[in-house]
Amino acid sequence: WSLDKRHYGADHPPRGLQLPPDGANAAAFWLTRAWNEASAGIPAWPDSHSMGTVGWRRNKPTADELAASPLARRVEGSRWSWSGVAGFEFARGGELVTPWGKGVWGLVSKAAGGADDPSKDAQVKACADCLFADFANANHNVRFSWDADPPTFRSVRVGDLQEVAGKWLGGGGPAA
């Protein structure tokens, strides 16, 4: 959980931000409720395509997280195309290698809903079966289609919902 003005430099916070976890400082509850009251009280509050208060902590997966996630284990070590450009690799230990520079990948923090909602907005705000791939100063949530031949993914960029398709080129465990 995180509420930070820097998360919304290019977009407005969405309405209905999720409250902090139990035990958080009272100021966090107050500030979140103030944001929610303000956004609810302004009829022209813009639609937002940003994550709310969940999902901003985007760290490389730990060994325990990798062991517990079939998706992360399947993707680790795999090579993909990104919008037809080869050279996109989910390298070991959460390292991301792209034609545009290095980045990180990991598990998207869980938020309410999202698993059965195929919309781009849900893939950003509540993607329960996604990985993140962050590189070139942009955050992306990635959902895989393992039934395709070859396997594919759909990436949605946080903030503007720009969508990119990817195709498996080898490595990892797509047959798992």
Tab-separated table of N, CA and C in Angstrom:
chain	number	residue	atom	x	y	z
A	1	TRP	N	0.841	-1.177	0.000
A	1	TRP	CA	0.000	0.000	0.000
A	1	TRP	C	0.881	1.233	0.000
A	2	SER	N	0.542	2.229	-0.825
A	2	SER	CA	1.309	3.465	-0.879
A	2	SER	C	0.427	4.580	-1.424
A	3	LEU	N	0.485	5.724	-0.779
A	3	LEU	CA	-0.178	6.926	-1.282
A	3	LEU	C	0.876	8.014	-1.335
A	4	ASP	N	1.270	8.373	-2.543
A	4	ASP	CA	2.363	9.319	-2.739
A	4	ASP	C	2.028	10.184	-3.943
A	5	LYS	N	2.123	11.486	-3.787
A	5	LYS	CA	1.785	12.384	-4.892
A	5	LYS	C	2.619	12.111	-6.140
A	6	ARG	N	3.817	11.565	-5.978
A	6	ARG	CA	4.677	11.289	-7.128
A	6	ARG	C	4.144	10.163	-7.997
A	7	HIS	N	3.234	9.355	-7.477
A	7	HIS	CA	2.637	8.300	-8.297
A	7	HIS	C	1.748	8.881	-9.397
A	8	TYR	N	1.291	10.102	-9.203
A	8	TYR	CA	0.278	10.669	-10.087
A	8	TYR	C	0.787	11.890	-10.844
A	9	GLY	N	2.063	11.905	-11.202
A	9	GLY	CA	2.624	13.039	-11.917
A	9	GLY	C	2.022	13.232	-13.299
A	10	ALA	N	1.604	12.151	-13.938
A	10	ALA	CA	1.058	12.253	-15.287
A	10	ALA	C	-0.428	11.915	-15.336
A	11	ASP	N	-1.053	11.707	-14.192
A	11	ASP	CA	-2.444	11.288	-14.165
A	11	ASP	C	-3.041	11.658	-12.810
A	12	HIS	N	-4.345	11.713	-12.730
A	12	HIS	CA	-5.018	11.957	-11.454
A	12	HIS	C	-5.143	10.647	-10.682
A	13	PRO	N	-5.172	10.711	-9.357
A	13	PRO	CA	-5.487	9.491	-8.601
A	13	PRO	C	-6.905	9.041	-8.955
A	14	PRO	N	-7.124	7.748	-9.000
A	14	PRO	CA	-8.484	7.278	-9.273
A	14	PRO	C	-9.402	7.552	-8.082
A	15	ARG	N	-10.683	7.547	-8.343
A	15	ARG	CA	-11.658	7.665	-7.247
A	15	ARG	C	-11.621	6.390	-6.410
A	16	GLY	N	-12.022	6.486	-5.159
A	16	GLY	CA	-12.181	5.308	-4.313
A	16	GLY	C	-10.884	4.600	-3.983
A	17	LEU	N	-9.872	5.350	-3.560
A	17	LEU	CA	-8.598	4.731	-3.194
A	17	LEU	C	-8.788	3.743	-2.049
A	18	GLN	N	-8.101	2.629	-2.117
A	18	GLN	CA	-8.160	1.612	-1.067
A	18	GLN	C	-7.501	2.152	0.196
A	19	LEU	N	-8.152	1.949	1.338
A	19	LEU	CA	-7.621	2.425	2.610
A	19	LEU	C	-6.358	1.661	2.991
A	20	PRO	N	-5.538	2.272	3.852
A	20	PRO	CA	-4.307	1.595	4.273
A	20	PRO	C	-4.608	0.328	5.072
A	21	PRO	N	-3.598	-0.521	5.220
A	21	PRO	CA	-3.798	-1.746	6.001
A	21	PRO	C	-3.977	-1.426	7.486
A	22	ASP	N	-4.589	-2.356	8.198
A	22	ASP	CA	-4.729	-2.213	9.650
A	22	ASP	C	-3.367	-1.967	10.272
A	23	GLY	N	-3.328	-1.082	11.254
A	23	GLY	CA	-2.085	-0.790	11.945
A	23	GLY	C	-1.313	0.369	11.348
A	24	ALA	N	-1.754	0.881	10.189
A	24	ALA	CA	-1.068	2.031	9.589
A	24	ALA	C	-1.323	3.273	10.435
A	25	ASN	N	-0.488	4.261	10.259
A	25	ASN	CA	-0.603	5.522	10.981
A	25	ASN	C	-1.959	6.169	10.693
A	26	ALA	N	-2.522	6.806	11.699
A	26	ALA	CA	-3.825	7.464	11.548
A	26	ALA	C	-3.801	8.518	10.449
A	27	ALA	N	-2.652	9.150	10.221
A	27	ALA	CA	-2.549	10.165	9.175
A	27	ALA	C	-2.785	9.562	7.795
A	28	ALA	N	-2.367	8.330	7.587
A	28	ALA	CA	-2.577	7.675	6.296
A	28	ALA	C	-4.068	7.474	6.036
A	29	PHE	N	-4.817	7.096	7.081
A	29	PHE	CA	-6.264	6.941	6.936
A	29	PHE	C	-6.908	8.289	6.634
A	30	TRP	N	-6.501	9.313	7.375
A	30	TRP	CA	-7.071	10.644	7.182
A	30	TRP	C	-6.825	11.127	5.769
A	31	LEU	N	-5.582	11.029	5.282
A	31	LEU	CA	-5.237	11.527	3.956
A	31	LEU	C	-5.977	10.755	2.861
A	32	THR	N	-6.064	9.450	2.997
A	32	THR	CA	-6.774	8.656	1.988
A	32	THR	C	-8.250	9.023	1.957
A	33	ARG	N	-8.844	9.168	3.131
A	33	ARG	CA	-10.265	9.565	3.177
A	33	ARG	C	-10.460	10.962	2.594
A	34	ALA	N	-9.497	11.864	2.827
A	34	ALA	CA	-9.593	13.216	2.261
A	34	ALA	C	-9.537	13.160	0.730
A	35	TRP	N	-8.622	12.360	0.153
A	35	TRP	CA	-8.565	12.191	-1.296
A	35	TRP	C	-9.885	11.630	-1.816
A	36	ASN	N	-10.397	10.601	-1.137
A	36	ASN	CA	-11.641	9.975	-1.594
A	36	ASN	C	-12.812	10.943	-1.519
A	37	GLU	N	-12.881	11.736	-0.457
A	37	GLU	CA	-13.963	12.715	-0.322
A	37	GLU	C	-13.853	13.774	-1.422
A	38	ALA	N	-12.645	14.253	-1.668
A	38	ALA	CA	-12.457	15.275	-2.700
A	38	ALA	C	-12.831	14.743	-4.080
A	39	SER	N	-12.345	13.557	-4.429
A	39	SER	CA	-12.632	13.032	-5.764
A	39	SER	C	-14.115	12.718	-5.934
A	40	ALA	N	-14.756	12.262	-4.863
A	40	ALA	CA	-16.197	11.978	-4.936
A	40	ALA	C	-17.010	13.264	-5.041
A	41	GLY	N	-16.505	14.364	-4.459
A	41	GLY	CA	-17.249	15.616	-4.435
A	41	GLY	C	-17.045	16.502	-5.655
A	42	ILE	N	-16.175	16.120	-6.549
A	42	ILE	CA	-15.909	16.920	-7.748
A	42	ILE	C	-16.475	16.162	-8.946
A	43	PRO	N	-17.644	16.600	-9.458
A	43	PRO	CA	-18.276	15.857	-10.548
A	43	PRO	C	-17.379	15.690	-11.773
A	44	ALA	N	-16.518	16.661	-12.038
A	44	ALA	CA	-15.679	16.596	-13.238
A	44	ALA	C	-14.321	15.948	-12.962
A	45	TRP	N	-14.189	15.209	-11.843
A	45	TRP	CA	-12.914	14.534	-11.562
A	45	TRP	C	-12.574	13.637	-12.744
A	46	PRO	N	-11.400	13.794	-13.322
A	46	PRO	CA	-11.067	13.018	-14.526
A	46	PRO	C	-10.972	11.521	-14.248
A	47	ASP	N	-11.343	10.738	-15.255
A	47	ASP	CA	-11.098	9.306	-15.170
A	47	ASP	C	-9.599	9.094	-15.097
A	48	SER	N	-9.187	8.121	-14.317
A	48	SER	CA	-7.768	7.854	-14.136
A	48	SER	C	-7.450	6.451	-14.614
A	49	HIS	N	-6.268	6.309	-15.172
A	49	HIS	CA	-5.793	5.001	-15.607
A	49	HIS	C	-4.578	4.591	-14.792
A	50	SER	N	-4.431	5.186	-13.626
A	50	SER	CA	-3.320	4.863	-12.735
A	50	SER	C	-3.752	3.841	-11.697
A	51	MET	N	-2.771	3.219	-11.106
A	51	MET	CA	-3.053	2.338	-9.985
A	51	MET	C	-3.517	3.208	-8.822
A	52	GLY	N	-4.268	2.613	-7.921
A	52	GLY	CA	-4.695	3.338	-6.732
A	52	GLY	C	-3.588	3.370	-5.702
A	53	THR	N	-3.821	2.755	-4.561
A	53	THR	CA	-2.838	2.752	-3.479
A	53	THR	C	-2.132	1.414	-3.351
A	54	VAL	N	-2.498	0.438	-4.182
A	54	VAL	CA	-1.892	-0.889	-4.139
A	54	VAL	C	-1.161	-1.144	-5.452
A	55	GLY	N	0.036	-1.711	-5.367
A	55	GLY	CA	0.751	-2.114	-6.561
A	55	GLY	C	1.959	-1.272	-6.907
A	56	TRP	N	2.234	-0.240	-6.132
A	56	TRP	CA	3.351	0.649	-6.458
A	56	TRP	C	4.697	0.081	-6.043
A	57	ARG	N	4.717	-0.753	-5.039
A	57	ARG	CA	5.998	-1.332	-4.619
A	57	ARG	C	6.320	-2.463	-5.571
A	58	ARG	N	7.214	-2.212	-6.479
A	58	ARG	CA	7.498	-3.142	-7.564
A	58	ARG	C	8.946	-3.580	-7.444
A	59	ASN	N	9.151	-4.605	-6.639
A	59	ASN	CA	10.486	-5.128	-6.378
A	59	ASN	C	10.703	-6.439	-7.128
A	60	LYS	N	11.969	-6.736	-7.390
A	60	LYS	CA	12.308	-8.034	-7.967
A	60	LYS	C	11.803	-9.119	-7.026
A	61	PRO	N	11.376	-10.255	-7.569
A	61	PRO	CA	10.873	-11.325	-6.697
A	61	PRO	C	12.007	-11.939	-5.869
A	62	THR	N	11.682	-12.251	-4.626
A	62	THR	CA	12.635	-12.975	-3.787
A	62	THR	C	12.624	-14.441	-4.202
A	63	ALA	N	13.589	-15.186	-3.703
A	63	ALA	CA	13.634	-16.625	-4.001
A	63	ALA	C	12.363	-17.310	-3.517
A	64	ASP	N	11.857	-16.921	-2.340
A	64	ASP	CA	10.627	-17.510	-1.816
A	64	ASP	C	9.419	-17.159	-2.686
A	65	GLU	N	9.355	-15.914	-3.165
A	65	GLU	CA	8.246	-15.519	-4.031
A	65	GLU	C	8.294	-16.282	-5.355
A	66	LEU	N	9.493	-16.441	-5.902
A	66	LEU	CA	9.624	-17.228	-7.135
A	66	LEU	C	9.152	-18.658	-6.928
A	67	ALA	N	9.566	-19.247	-5.817
A	67	ALA	CA	9.190	-20.634	-5.527
A	67	ALA	C	7.682	-20.775	-5.375
A	68	ALA	N	7.018	-19.739	-4.868
A	68	ALA	CA	5.581	-19.797	-4.603
A	68	ALA	C	4.734	-19.405	-5.814
A	69	SER	N	5.338	-18.884	-6.861
A	69	SER	CA	4.570	-18.393	-8.012
A	69	SER	C	4.834	-19.227	-9.258
A	70	PRO	N	3.864	-20.037	-9.667
A	70	PRO	CA	4.031	-20.795	-10.911
A	70	PRO	C	4.264	-19.880	-12.119
A	71	LEU	N	3.606	-18.718	-12.131
A	71	LEU	CA	3.773	-17.792	-13.244
A	71	LEU	C	5.210	-17.271	-13.308
A	72	ALA	N	5.756	-16.835	-12.187
A	72	ALA	CA	7.126	-16.308	-12.179
A	72	ALA	C	8.133	-17.399	-12.566
A	73	ARG	N	7.924	-18.592	-12.048
A	73	ARG	CA	8.843	-19.697	-12.404
A	73	ARG	C	8.781	-19.999	-13.896
A	74	ARG	N	7.598	-19.920	-14.454
A	74	ARG	CA	7.416	-20.229	-15.871
A	74	ARG	C	8.074	-19.177	-16.765
A	75	VAL	N	8.029	-17.930	-16.339
A	75	VAL	CA	8.536	-16.825	-17.155
A	75	VAL	C	10.044	-16.627	-16.993
A	76	GLU	N	10.576	-16.941	-15.818
A	76	GLU	CA	11.987	-16.677	-15.567
A	76	GLU	C	12.866	-17.380	-16.599
A	77	GLY	N	13.747	-16.599	-17.213
A	77	GLY	CA	14.653	-17.134	-18.230
A	77	GLY	C	14.078	-17.162	-19.635
A	78	SER	N	12.859	-16.656	-19.819
A	78	SER	CA	12.241	-16.705	-21.150
A	78	SER	C	12.560	-15.449	-21.960
A	79	ARG	N	12.540	-15.623	-23.284
A	79	ARG	CA	12.811	-14.540	-24.228
A	79	ARG	C	11.562	-14.304	-25.078
A	80	TRP	N	11.288	-13.018	-25.333
A	80	TRP	CA	10.059	-12.625	-26.019
A	80	TRP	C	10.347	-11.521	-27.028
A	81	SER	N	9.392	-11.304	-27.921
A	81	SER	CA	9.404	-10.077	-28.728
A	81	SER	C	8.474	-9.087	-28.023
A	82	TRP	N	8.750	-7.820	-28.213
A	82	TRP	CA	7.927	-6.739	-27.659
A	82	TRP	C	7.484	-5.894	-28.849
A	83	SER	N	6.223	-5.977	-29.205
A	83	SER	CA	5.701	-5.277	-30.374
A	83	SER	C	6.514	-5.612	-31.625
A	84	GLY	N	6.887	-6.896	-31.747
A	84	GLY	CA	7.622	-7.370	-32.901
A	84	GLY	C	9.133	-7.203	-32.828
A	85	VAL	N	9.633	-6.583	-31.773
A	85	VAL	CA	11.074	-6.352	-31.608
A	85	VAL	C	11.630	-7.423	-30.676
A	86	ALA	N	12.577	-8.223	-31.160
A	86	ALA	CA	13.182	-9.274	-30.338
A	86	ALA	C	14.133	-8.657	-29.317
A	87	GLY	N	14.473	-9.456	-28.306
A	87	GLY	CA	15.460	-9.012	-27.331
A	87	GLY	C	14.893	-8.659	-25.983
A	88	PHE	N	13.675	-9.105	-25.685
A	88	PHE	CA	13.018	-8.826	-24.410
A	88	PHE	C	13.109	-10.094	-23.568
A	89	GLU	N	13.860	-10.047	-22.458
A	89	GLU	CA	14.105	-11.251	-21.661
A	89	GLU	C	13.780	-11.047	-20.189
A	90	PHE	N	12.981	-11.968	-19.645
A	90	PHE	CA	12.722	-12.029	-18.207
A	90	PHE	C	13.861	-12.835	-17.596
A	91	ALA	N	14.980	-12.181	-17.348
A	91	ALA	CA	16.186	-12.860	-16.890
A	91	ALA	C	16.036	-13.304	-15.430
A	92	ARG	N	16.977	-14.115	-14.989
A	92	ARG	CA	16.967	-14.661	-13.624
A	92	ARG	C	16.970	-13.556	-12.582
A	93	GLY	N	16.303	-13.817	-11.470
A	93	GLY	CA	16.340	-12.913	-10.324
A	93	GLY	C	15.620	-11.599	-10.501
A	94	GLY	N	14.675	-11.518	-11.428
A	94	GLY	CA	13.919	-10.287	-11.608
A	94	GLY	C	14.593	-9.244	-12.481
A	95	GLU	N	15.692	-9.626	-13.112
A	95	GLU	CA	16.356	-8.702	-14.039
A	95	GLU	C	15.621	-8.751	-15.379
A	96	LEU	N	15.430	-7.584	-15.963
A	96	LEU	CA	14.766	-7.481	-17.251
A	96	LEU	C	15.766	-6.926	-18.254
A	97	VAL	N	15.888	-7.594	-19.383
A	97	VAL	CA	16.788	-7.146	-20.450
A	97	VAL	C	15.914	-6.780	-21.638
A	98	THR	N	16.064	-5.547	-22.135
A	98	THR	CA	15.268	-5.098	-23.279
A	98	THR	C	16.178	-4.383	-24.275
A	99	PRO	N	15.715	-4.222	-25.506
A	99	PRO	CA	16.490	-3.434	-26.469
A	99	PRO	C	16.624	-1.966	-26.050
A	100	TRP	N	15.818	-1.523	-25.081
A	100	TRP	CA	15.803	-0.129	-24.645
A	100	TRP	C	16.507	0.062	-23.311
A	101	GLY	N	17.204	-0.948	-22.855
A	101	GLY	CA	17.930	-0.869	-21.595
A	101	GLY	C	17.432	-1.898	-20.596
A	102	LYS	N	18.108	-1.943	-19.478
A	102	LYS	CA	17.759	-2.902	-18.432
A	102	LYS	C	16.598	-2.384	-17.594
A	103	GLY	N	15.922	-3.319	-16.946
A	103	GLY	CA	14.810	-2.983	-16.073
A	103	GLY	C	14.636	-4.078	-15.045
A	104	VAL	N	13.456	-4.117	-14.442
A	104	VAL	CA	13.133	-5.147	-13.455
A	104	VAL	C	11.759	-5.725	-13.767
A	105	TRP	N	11.561	-6.981	-13.349
A	105	TRP	CA	10.249	-7.597	-13.445
A	105	TRP	C	9.948	-8.279	-12.118
A	106	GLY	N	8.666	-8.517	-11.867
A	106	GLY	CA	8.272	-9.176	-10.632
A	106	GLY	C	6.781	-9.403	-10.579
A	107	LEU	N	6.316	-9.719	-9.399
A	107	LEU	CA	4.910	-10.047	-9.171
A	107	LEU	C	4.124	-8.779	-8.892
A	108	VAL	N	2.987	-8.624	-9.554
A	108	VAL	CA	2.119	-7.482	-9.297
A	108	VAL	C	1.444	-7.709	-7.947
A	109	SER	N	1.485	-6.688	-7.092
A	109	SER	CA	0.826	-6.775	-5.785
A	109	SER	C	-0.657	-7.008	-5.982
A	110	LYS	N	-1.222	-7.792	-5.112
A	110	LYS	CA	-2.631	-8.131	-5.225
A	110	LYS	C	-3.500	-6.958	-4.776
A	111	ALA	N	-4.535	-6.714	-5.548
A	111	ALA	CA	-5.553	-5.738	-5.184
A	111	ALA	C	-6.897	-6.402	-5.403
A	112	ALA	N	-7.940	-5.779	-4.916
A	112	ALA	CA	-9.268	-6.381	-5.031
A	112	ALA	C	-9.666	-6.515	-6.492
A	113	GLY	N	-10.167	-7.689	-6.880
A	113	GLY	CA	-10.690	-7.921	-8.214
A	113	GLY	C	-9.608	-8.102	-9.254
A	114	GLY	N	-10.012	-8.032	-10.529
A	114	GLY	CA	-9.064	-8.022	-11.623
A	114	GLY	C	-8.815	-9.346	-12.306
A	115	ALA	N	-8.935	-10.457	-11.617
A	115	ALA	CA	-8.557	-11.742	-12.212
A	115	ALA	C	-9.428	-12.095	-13.406
A	116	ASP	N	-10.710	-11.797	-13.336
A	116	ASP	CA	-11.617	-12.184	-14.406
A	116	ASP	C	-12.003	-11.029	-15.315
A	117	ASP	N	-11.435	-9.842	-15.092
A	117	ASP	CA	-11.763	-8.663	-15.871
A	117	ASP	C	-10.671	-8.447	-16.916
A	118	PRO	N	-10.977	-8.636	-18.204
A	118	PRO	CA	-9.944	-8.525	-19.235
A	118	PRO	C	-9.647	-7.090	-19.667
A	119	SER	N	-10.319	-6.090	-19.103
A	119	SER	CA	-10.112	-4.719	-19.564
A	119	SER	C	-8.707	-4.224	-19.242
A	120	LYS	N	-8.241	-3.270	-20.045
A	120	LYS	CA	-6.916	-2.693	-19.815
A	120	LYS	C	-6.872	-1.994	-18.460
A	121	ASP	N	-7.943	-1.287	-18.103
A	121	ASP	CA	-7.976	-0.570	-16.835
A	121	ASP	C	-7.827	-1.539	-15.660
A	122	ALA	N	-8.506	-2.687	-15.711
A	122	ALA	CA	-8.387	-3.679	-14.639
A	122	ALA	C	-6.990	-4.284	-14.614
A	123	GLN	N	-6.351	-4.408	-15.786
A	123	GLN	CA	-5.009	-4.964	-15.823
A	123	GLN	C	-4.024	-4.035	-15.118
A	124	VAL	N	-4.309	-2.743	-15.072
A	124	VAL	CA	-3.455	-1.803	-14.354
A	124	VAL	C	-3.811	-1.782	-12.874
A	125	LYS	N	-5.085	-1.688	-12.564
A	125	LYS	CA	-5.499	-1.433	-11.183
A	125	LYS	C	-5.587	-2.672	-10.317
A	126	ALA	N	-5.858	-3.827	-10.878
A	126	ALA	CA	-6.116	-5.005	-10.045
A	126	ALA	C	-5.797	-6.294	-10.778
A	127	CYS	N	-4.622	-6.402	-11.297
A	127	CYS	CA	-4.261	-7.564	-12.107
A	127	CYS	C	-3.761	-8.685	-11.205
A	128	ALA	N	-4.614	-9.638	-10.929
A	128	ALA	CA	-4.279	-10.708	-9.987
A	128	ALA	C	-3.411	-11.795	-10.606
A	129	ASP	N	-3.295	-11.839	-11.916
A	129	ASP	CA	-2.508	-12.892	-12.556
A	129	ASP	C	-1.485	-12.296	-13.523
A	130	CYS	N	-0.871	-11.198	-13.100
A	130	CYS	CA	0.075	-10.481	-13.949
A	130	CYS	C	1.452	-10.396	-13.318
A	131	LEU	N	2.421	-10.127	-14.159
A	131	LEU	CA	3.742	-9.706	-13.730
A	131	LEU	C	3.903	-8.252	-14.138
A	132	PHE	N	4.829	-7.554	-13.491
A	132	PHE	CA	5.165	-6.227	-13.977
A	132	PHE	C	6.491	-6.301	-14.707
A	133	ALA	N	6.657	-5.417	-15.658
A	133	ALA	CA	7.908	-5.261	-16.398
A	133	ALA	C	8.163	-3.759	-16.490
A	134	ASP	N	9.125	-3.275	-15.714
A	134	ASP	CA	9.385	-1.843	-15.636
A	134	ASP	C	10.734	-1.528	-16.261
A	135	PHE	N	10.717	-0.683	-17.274
A	135	PHE	CA	11.944	-0.305	-17.986
A	135	PHE	C	11.679	1.006	-18.709
A	136	ALA	N	12.748	1.687	-19.096
A	136	ALA	CA	12.661	2.944	-19.852
A	136	ALA	C	11.743	3.951	-19.161
A	137	ASN	N	11.839	4.035	-17.831
A	137	ASN	CA	11.042	4.981	-17.032
A	137	ASN	C	9.541	4.786	-17.188
A	138	ALA	N	9.107	3.568	-17.430
A	138	ALA	CA	7.679	3.275	-17.544
A	138	ALA	C	7.366	1.962	-16.847
A	139	ASN	N	6.182	1.901	-16.247
A	139	ASN	CA	5.693	0.699	-15.571
A	139	ASN	C	4.682	0.011	-16.477
A	140	HIS	N	4.816	-1.317	-16.605
A	140	HIS	CA	3.908	-2.106	-17.444
A	140	HIS	C	3.422	-3.308	-16.639
A	141	ASN	N	2.143	-3.633	-16.763
A	141	ASN	CA	1.604	-4.878	-16.229
A	141	ASN	C	1.387	-5.831	-17.397
A	142	VAL	N	1.841	-7.066	-17.231
A	142	VAL	CA	1.876	-8.025	-18.339
A	142	VAL	C	1.035	-9.252	-17.977
A	143	ARG	N	0.105	-9.608	-18.868
A	143	ARG	CA	-0.732	-10.799	-18.697
A	143	ARG	C	-0.429	-11.751	-19.846
A	144	PHE	N	-0.174	-13.001	-19.508
A	144	PHE	CA	0.266	-14.001	-20.485
A	144	PHE	C	-0.889	-14.875	-20.962
A	145	SER	N	-0.801	-15.297	-22.215
A	145	SER	CA	-1.735	-16.271	-22.808
A	145	SER	C	-0.916	-17.490	-23.192
A	146	TRP	N	-0.931	-18.485	-22.331
A	146	TRP	CA	-0.110	-19.676	-22.553
A	146	TRP	C	-0.754	-20.649	-23.520
A	147	ASP	N	-2.055	-20.481	-23.790
A	147	ASP	CA	-2.743	-21.384	-24.709
A	147	ASP	C	-2.466	-21.046	-26.166
A	148	ALA	N	-1.975	-19.858	-26.447
A	148	ALA	CA	-1.658	-19.468	-27.820
A	148	ALA	C	-0.442	-20.260	-28.298
A	149	ASP	N	-0.289	-20.381	-29.605
A	149	ASP	CA	0.848	-21.100	-30.169
A	149	ASP	C	1.549	-20.205	-31.184
A	150	PRO	N	2.674	-19.601	-30.831
A	150	PRO	CA	3.388	-19.692	-29.556
A	150	PRO	C	2.703	-18.823	-28.498
A	151	PRO	N	3.079	-19.011	-27.229
A	151	PRO	CA	2.500	-18.184	-26.165
A	151	PRO	C	2.718	-16.689	-26.440
A	152	THR	N	1.795	-15.886	-25.943
A	152	THR	CA	1.845	-14.440	-26.146
A	152	THR	C	1.618	-13.730	-24.815
A	153	PHE	N	1.827	-12.422	-24.820
A	153	PHE	CA	1.412	-11.603	-23.690
A	153	PHE	C	0.815	-10.305	-24.182
A	154	ARG	N	0.073	-9.690	-23.291
A	154	ARG	CA	-0.453	-8.346	-23.512
A	154	ARG	C	0.068	-7.482	-22.381
A	155	SER	N	0.756	-6.408	-22.717
A	155	SER	CA	1.276	-5.474	-21.736
A	155	SER	C	0.439	-4.200	-21.787
A	156	VAL	N	0.123	-3.676	-20.612
A	156	VAL	CA	-0.579	-2.401	-20.513
A	156	VAL	C	0.286	-1.473	-19.670
A	157	ARG	N	0.608	-0.296	-20.238
A	157	ARG	CA	1.437	0.671	-19.526
A	157	ARG	C	0.590	1.425	-18.517
A	158	VAL	N	1.096	1.501	-17.295
A	158	VAL	CA	0.411	2.202	-16.216
A	158	VAL	C	0.388	3.692	-16.540
A	159	GLY	N	-0.760	4.295	-16.402
A	159	GLY	CA	-0.891	5.737	-16.608
A	159	GLY	C	-1.644	6.093	-17.870
A	160	ASP	N	-1.252	5.507	-19.014
A	160	ASP	CA	-1.929	5.869	-20.261
A	160	ASP	C	-2.591	4.683	-20.967
A	161	LEU	N	-2.468	3.501	-20.416
A	161	LEU	CA	-3.088	2.277	-20.947
A	161	LEU	C	-2.598	1.902	-22.343
A	162	GLN	N	-1.419	2.374	-22.728
A	162	GLN	CA	-0.847	1.958	-24.011
A	162	GLN	C	-0.635	0.450	-23.983
A	163	GLU	N	-1.104	-0.211	-25.003
A	163	GLU	CA	-1.065	-1.673	-25.051
A	163	GLU	C	-0.013	-2.150	-26.051
A	164	VAL	N	0.716	-3.196	-25.674
A	164	VAL	CA	1.730	-3.798	-26.533
A	164	VAL	C	1.573	-5.314	-26.454
A	165	ALA	N	1.747	-5.966	-27.590
A	165	ALA	CA	1.690	-7.423	-27.635
A	165	ALA	C	3.100	-7.993	-27.688
A	166	GLY	N	3.262	-9.158	-27.097
A	166	GLY	CA	4.539	-9.853	-27.125
A	166	GLY	C	4.347	-11.301	-27.519
A	167	LYS	N	5.420	-11.904	-28.043
A	167	LYS	CA	5.367	-13.299	-28.478
A	167	LYS	C	6.590	-14.033	-27.949
A	168	TRP	N	6.372	-15.246	-27.442
A	168	TRP	CA	7.432	-16.078	-26.886
A	168	TRP	C	8.405	-16.481	-27.989
A	169	LEU	N	9.709	-16.343	-27.681
A	169	LEU	CA	10.759	-16.723	-28.624
A	169	LEU	C	11.581	-17.909	-28.146
A	170	GLY	N	11.501	-18.217	-26.835
A	170	GLY	CA	12.234	-19.361	-26.318
A	170	GLY	C	12.602	-19.183	-24.851
A	171	GLY	N	13.152	-20.244	-24.276
A	171	GLY	CA	13.570	-20.222	-22.890
A	171	GLY	C	12.406	-20.301	-21.925
A	172	GLY	N	12.729	-20.291	-20.638
A	172	GLY	CA	11.682	-20.371	-19.626
A	172	GLY	C	10.949	-21.688	-19.685
A	173	GLY	N	9.717	-21.676	-19.226
A	173	GLY	CA	8.955	-22.909	-19.185
A	173	GLY	C	7.561	-22.774	-19.722
A	174	PRO	N	7.362	-22.335	-20.976
A	174	PRO	CA	6.002	-22.148	-21.481
A	174	PRO	C	5.188	-23.424	-21.557
A	175	ALA	N	5.834	-24.591	-21.521
A	175	ALA	CA	5.068	-25.831	-21.576
A	175	ALA	C	4.691	-26.313	-20.189
A	176	ALA	N	5.100	-25.591	-19.145
A	176	ALA	CA	4.853	-26.028	-17.773
A	176	ALA	C	3.386	-26.041	-17.432
